[in-house]
Short mmCIF file of C-alpha atoms and ligand atoms in Angstrom, two decimals:
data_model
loop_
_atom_site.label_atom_id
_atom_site.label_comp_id
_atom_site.label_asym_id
_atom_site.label_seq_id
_atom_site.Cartn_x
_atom_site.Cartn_y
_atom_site.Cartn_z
CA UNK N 1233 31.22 14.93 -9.66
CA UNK N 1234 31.37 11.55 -10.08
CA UNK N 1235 27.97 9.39 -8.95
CA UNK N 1236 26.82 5.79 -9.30
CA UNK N 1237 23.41 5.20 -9.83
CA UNK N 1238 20.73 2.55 -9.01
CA UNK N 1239 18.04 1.18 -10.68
CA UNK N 1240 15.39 -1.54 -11.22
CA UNK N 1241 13.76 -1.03 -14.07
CA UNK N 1242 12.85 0.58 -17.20
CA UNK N 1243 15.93 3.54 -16.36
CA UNK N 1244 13.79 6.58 -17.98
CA UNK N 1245 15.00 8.59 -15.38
CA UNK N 1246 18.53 7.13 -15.88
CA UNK N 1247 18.26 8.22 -19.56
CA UNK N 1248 17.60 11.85 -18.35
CA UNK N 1249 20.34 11.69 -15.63
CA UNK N 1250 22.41 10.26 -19.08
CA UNK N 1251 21.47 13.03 -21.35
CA UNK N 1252 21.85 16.11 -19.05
CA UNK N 1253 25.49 14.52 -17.38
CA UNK N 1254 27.82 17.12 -18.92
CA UNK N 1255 25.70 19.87 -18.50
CA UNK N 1256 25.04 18.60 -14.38
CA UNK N 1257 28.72 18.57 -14.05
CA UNK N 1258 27.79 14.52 -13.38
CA UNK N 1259 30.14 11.73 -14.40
CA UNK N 1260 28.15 8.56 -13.98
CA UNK N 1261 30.67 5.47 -13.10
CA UNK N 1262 28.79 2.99 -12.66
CA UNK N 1263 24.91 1.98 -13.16
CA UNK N 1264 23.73 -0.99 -10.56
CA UNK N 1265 20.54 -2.94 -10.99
CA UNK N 1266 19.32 -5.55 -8.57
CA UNK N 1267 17.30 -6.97 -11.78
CA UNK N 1268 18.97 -8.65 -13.87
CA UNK N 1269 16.09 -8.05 -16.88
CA UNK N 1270 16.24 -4.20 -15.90
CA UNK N 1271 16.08 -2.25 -19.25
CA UNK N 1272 18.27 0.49 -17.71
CA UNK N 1273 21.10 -1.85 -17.80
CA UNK N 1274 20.73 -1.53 -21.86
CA UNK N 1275 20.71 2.68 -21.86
CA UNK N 1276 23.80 2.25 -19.82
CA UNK N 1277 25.67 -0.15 -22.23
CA UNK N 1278 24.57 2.23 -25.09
CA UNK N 1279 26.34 4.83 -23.80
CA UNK N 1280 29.31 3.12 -22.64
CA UNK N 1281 28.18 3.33 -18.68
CA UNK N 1282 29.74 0.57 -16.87
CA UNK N 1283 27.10 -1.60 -15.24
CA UNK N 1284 26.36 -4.21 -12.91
CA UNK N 1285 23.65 -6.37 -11.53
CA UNK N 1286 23.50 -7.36 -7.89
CA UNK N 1287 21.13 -10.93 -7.87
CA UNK N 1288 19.12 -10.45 -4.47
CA UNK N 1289 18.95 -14.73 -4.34
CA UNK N 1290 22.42 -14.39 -3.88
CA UNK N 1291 22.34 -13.39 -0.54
CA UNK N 1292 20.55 -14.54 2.82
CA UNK N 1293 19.74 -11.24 4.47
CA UNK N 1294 18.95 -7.43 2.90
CA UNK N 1295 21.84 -6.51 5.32
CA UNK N 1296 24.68 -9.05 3.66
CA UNK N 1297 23.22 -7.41 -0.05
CA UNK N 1298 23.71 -4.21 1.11
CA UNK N 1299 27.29 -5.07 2.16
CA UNK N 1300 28.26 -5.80 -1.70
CA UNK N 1301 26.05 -3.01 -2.93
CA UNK N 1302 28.35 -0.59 -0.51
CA UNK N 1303 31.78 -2.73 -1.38
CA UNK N 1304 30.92 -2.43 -5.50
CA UNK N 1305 29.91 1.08 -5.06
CA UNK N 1306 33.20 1.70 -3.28
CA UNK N 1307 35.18 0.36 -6.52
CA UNK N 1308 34.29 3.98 -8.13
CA UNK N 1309 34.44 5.96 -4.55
CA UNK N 1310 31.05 8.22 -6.17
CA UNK N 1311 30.66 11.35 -4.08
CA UNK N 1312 26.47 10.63 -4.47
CA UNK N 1313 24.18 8.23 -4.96
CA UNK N 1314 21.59 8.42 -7.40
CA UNK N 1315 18.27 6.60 -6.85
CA UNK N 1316 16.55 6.21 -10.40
CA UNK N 1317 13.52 3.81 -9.94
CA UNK N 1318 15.26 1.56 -7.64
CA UNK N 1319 12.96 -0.39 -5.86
CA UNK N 1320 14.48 -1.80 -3.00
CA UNK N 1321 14.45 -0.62 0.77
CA UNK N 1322 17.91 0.00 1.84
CA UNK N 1323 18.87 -1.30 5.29
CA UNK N 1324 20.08 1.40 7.54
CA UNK N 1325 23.37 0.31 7.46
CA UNK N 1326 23.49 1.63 3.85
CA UNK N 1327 21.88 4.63 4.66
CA UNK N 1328 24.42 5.55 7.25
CA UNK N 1329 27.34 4.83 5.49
CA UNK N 1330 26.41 7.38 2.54
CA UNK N 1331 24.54 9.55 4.97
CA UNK N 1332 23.44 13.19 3.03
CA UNK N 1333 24.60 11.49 -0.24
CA UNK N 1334 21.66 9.61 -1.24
CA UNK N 1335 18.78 11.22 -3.81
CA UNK N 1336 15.64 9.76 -4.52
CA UNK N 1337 13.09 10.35 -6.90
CA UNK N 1338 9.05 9.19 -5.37
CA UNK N 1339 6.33 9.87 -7.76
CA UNK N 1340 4.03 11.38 -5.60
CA UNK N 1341 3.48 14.69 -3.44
CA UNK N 1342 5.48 13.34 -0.17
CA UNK N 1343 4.76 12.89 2.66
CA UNK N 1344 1.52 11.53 0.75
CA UNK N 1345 1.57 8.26 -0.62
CA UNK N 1346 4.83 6.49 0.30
CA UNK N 1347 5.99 3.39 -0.84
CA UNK N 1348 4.03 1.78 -3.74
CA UNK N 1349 1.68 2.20 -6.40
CA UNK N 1350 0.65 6.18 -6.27
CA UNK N 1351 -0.71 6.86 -9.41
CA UNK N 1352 -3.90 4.22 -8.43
CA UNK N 1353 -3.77 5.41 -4.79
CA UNK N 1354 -4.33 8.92 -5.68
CA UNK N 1355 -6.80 7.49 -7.92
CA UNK N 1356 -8.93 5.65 -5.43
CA UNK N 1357 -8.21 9.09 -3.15
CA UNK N 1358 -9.94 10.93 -5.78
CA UNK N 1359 -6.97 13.78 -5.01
CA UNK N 1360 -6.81 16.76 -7.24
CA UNK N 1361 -3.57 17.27 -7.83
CA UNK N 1362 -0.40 14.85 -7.75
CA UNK N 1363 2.99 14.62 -8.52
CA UNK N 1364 6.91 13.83 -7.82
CA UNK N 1365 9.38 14.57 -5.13
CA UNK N 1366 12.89 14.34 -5.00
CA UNK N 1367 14.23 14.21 -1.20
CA UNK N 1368 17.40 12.91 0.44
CA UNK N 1369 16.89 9.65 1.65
CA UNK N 1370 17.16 8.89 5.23
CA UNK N 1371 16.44 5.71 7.57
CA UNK N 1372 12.65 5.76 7.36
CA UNK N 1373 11.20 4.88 3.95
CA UNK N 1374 10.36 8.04 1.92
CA UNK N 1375 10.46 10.28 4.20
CA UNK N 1376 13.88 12.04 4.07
CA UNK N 1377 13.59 15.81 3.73
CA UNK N 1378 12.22 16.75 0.37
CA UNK N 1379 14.03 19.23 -2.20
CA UNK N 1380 11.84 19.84 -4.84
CA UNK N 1381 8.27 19.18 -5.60
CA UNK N 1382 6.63 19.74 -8.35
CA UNK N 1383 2.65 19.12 -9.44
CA UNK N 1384 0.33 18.43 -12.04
CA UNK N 1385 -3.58 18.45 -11.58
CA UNK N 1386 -5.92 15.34 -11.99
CA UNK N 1387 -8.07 15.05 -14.23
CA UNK N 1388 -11.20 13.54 -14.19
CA UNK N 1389 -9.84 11.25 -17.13
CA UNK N 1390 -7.32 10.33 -15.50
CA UNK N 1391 -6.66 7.02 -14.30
CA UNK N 1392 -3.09 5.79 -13.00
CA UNK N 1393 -1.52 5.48 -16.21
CA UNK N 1394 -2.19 8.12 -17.54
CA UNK N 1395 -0.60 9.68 -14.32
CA UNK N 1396 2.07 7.79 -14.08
CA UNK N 1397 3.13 9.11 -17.80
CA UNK N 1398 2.74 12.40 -16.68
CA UNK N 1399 4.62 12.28 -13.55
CA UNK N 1400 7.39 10.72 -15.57
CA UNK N 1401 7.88 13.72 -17.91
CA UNK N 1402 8.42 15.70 -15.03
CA UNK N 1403 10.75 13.53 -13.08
CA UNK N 1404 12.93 13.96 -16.38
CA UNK N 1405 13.28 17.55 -15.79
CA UNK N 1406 13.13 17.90 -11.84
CA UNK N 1407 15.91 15.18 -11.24
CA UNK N 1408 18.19 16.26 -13.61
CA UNK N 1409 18.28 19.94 -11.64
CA UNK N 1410 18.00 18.63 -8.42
CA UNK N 1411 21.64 16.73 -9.08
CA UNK N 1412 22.68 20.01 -10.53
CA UNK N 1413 22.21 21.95 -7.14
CA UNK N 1414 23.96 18.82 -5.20
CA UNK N 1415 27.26 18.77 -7.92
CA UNK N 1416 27.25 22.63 -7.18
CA UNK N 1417 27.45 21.94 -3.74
CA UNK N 1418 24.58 23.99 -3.37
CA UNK N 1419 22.14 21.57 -1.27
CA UNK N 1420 23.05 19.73 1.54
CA UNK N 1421 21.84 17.70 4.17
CA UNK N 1422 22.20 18.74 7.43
CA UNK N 1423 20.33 16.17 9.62
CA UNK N 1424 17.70 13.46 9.20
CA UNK N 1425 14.54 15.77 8.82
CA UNK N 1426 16.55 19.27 7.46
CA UNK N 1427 17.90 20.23 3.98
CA UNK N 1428 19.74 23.17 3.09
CA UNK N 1429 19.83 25.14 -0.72
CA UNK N 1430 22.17 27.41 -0.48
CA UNK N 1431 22.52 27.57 3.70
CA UNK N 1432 18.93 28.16 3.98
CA UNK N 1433 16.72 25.27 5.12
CA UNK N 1434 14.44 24.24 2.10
C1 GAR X 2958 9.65 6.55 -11.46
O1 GAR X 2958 8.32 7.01 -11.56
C2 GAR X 2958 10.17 6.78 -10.07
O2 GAR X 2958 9.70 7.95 -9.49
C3 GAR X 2958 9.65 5.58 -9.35
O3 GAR X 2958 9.78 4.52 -10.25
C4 GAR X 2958 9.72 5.03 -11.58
C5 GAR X 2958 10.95 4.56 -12.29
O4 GAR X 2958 10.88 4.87 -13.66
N1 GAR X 2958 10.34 5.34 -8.12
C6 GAR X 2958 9.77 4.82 -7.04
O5 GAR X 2958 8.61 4.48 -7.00
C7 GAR X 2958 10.69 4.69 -5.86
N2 GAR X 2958 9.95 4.36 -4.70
P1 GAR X 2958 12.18 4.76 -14.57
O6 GAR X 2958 12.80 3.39 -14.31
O7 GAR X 2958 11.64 4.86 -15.96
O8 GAR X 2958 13.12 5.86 -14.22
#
């Protein structure tokens, strides 16, 4: 199935998505960044991934970026979209247009701790356990139905690097199988707050 996928940053996730692509049945056509600097960019020039950066200065509104971000995904007419680390909101224009083809990864137990720096937030919650989601992505920011969880506990030692480095090593794994189910056409999603794995609502 083929998939374009967008990132920001470092593209760890991207790497996994990279390494596990034949066995996913997952042909990646094109990697997008909307930062230029994003190391991502490099794993997908290593192994030959076309790859593209979209400069958010470029454009006056998040709506007119979205436009080009939905007319250069179009080039390679990707049956998903692969969220890896990008860390942009998308306007709901995008999010209708590719409506129950959108995955996203969050690094934390959804629906706690949207948005931005979890690792510290869980911290400064002194929470016991935390971890990463993967969930469709719908209109309102993070909180399309989730997939798969998956958790670690905290440890008193922890602080939110230490977290963040474990939720990583997880994400590696749980993405990777998530995208599996979706090229199987095993998961679907059937409305904005209801996913299905294998016709039964997750
Ligand atoms: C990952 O932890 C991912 O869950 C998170 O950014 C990191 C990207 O790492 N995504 C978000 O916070 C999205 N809201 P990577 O670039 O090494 O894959």
């Amino acid at each position: 199935m083929k998939a374009v996928v967008l990132i920001s940053g470092n593209g760890s996730n991207l790497q996994s998505i990279i390494d596990n692509a034949d066995r996913i049945d997952l042909q990646i056509s094109c990697v997008i960044s909307n930062n230029k600097n994003a190391f991502g960019l490099k794993r997908a020039e290593s192994s030959q991934i076309r790859s593209c950066t979209i400069d958010p200065e470029k454009f006056n509104s998040k709506e007119s970026f979205d436009e080009e971000l939905i007319q250069k995904i179009n080039q390679f007419n990707p049956e998903l979209i692969i969220l890896a680390g990008y860390m942009r909101i998308l306007t709901p224009l995008f999010v209708s247009y590719y409506f129950g083809k959108i995955l996203n990864i969050h690094p934390s137990l959804l629906p706690k701790f949207p948005g931005l720096n979890t690792h510290q937030r869980v911290i400064d919650a002194s929470e016991k356990i935390h971890g990463v989601s993967v969930h469709f992505v719908t209109e309102e920011l993070d909180c399309g139905p989730v997939v798969k969880q998956e958790i670690i506990d905290v440890e008193s030692t922890d602080n939110a690097q230490s977290l963040a480095a474990k939720v990583l090593e997880i994400e590696h794994t749980i993405y990777p199988k998530v995208i599996h189910w979706y090229t199987q056409g095993r998961l679907k999603l059937t409305n904005n707050t209801n996913a299905k794995l294998d016709g039964k609502l997750i």
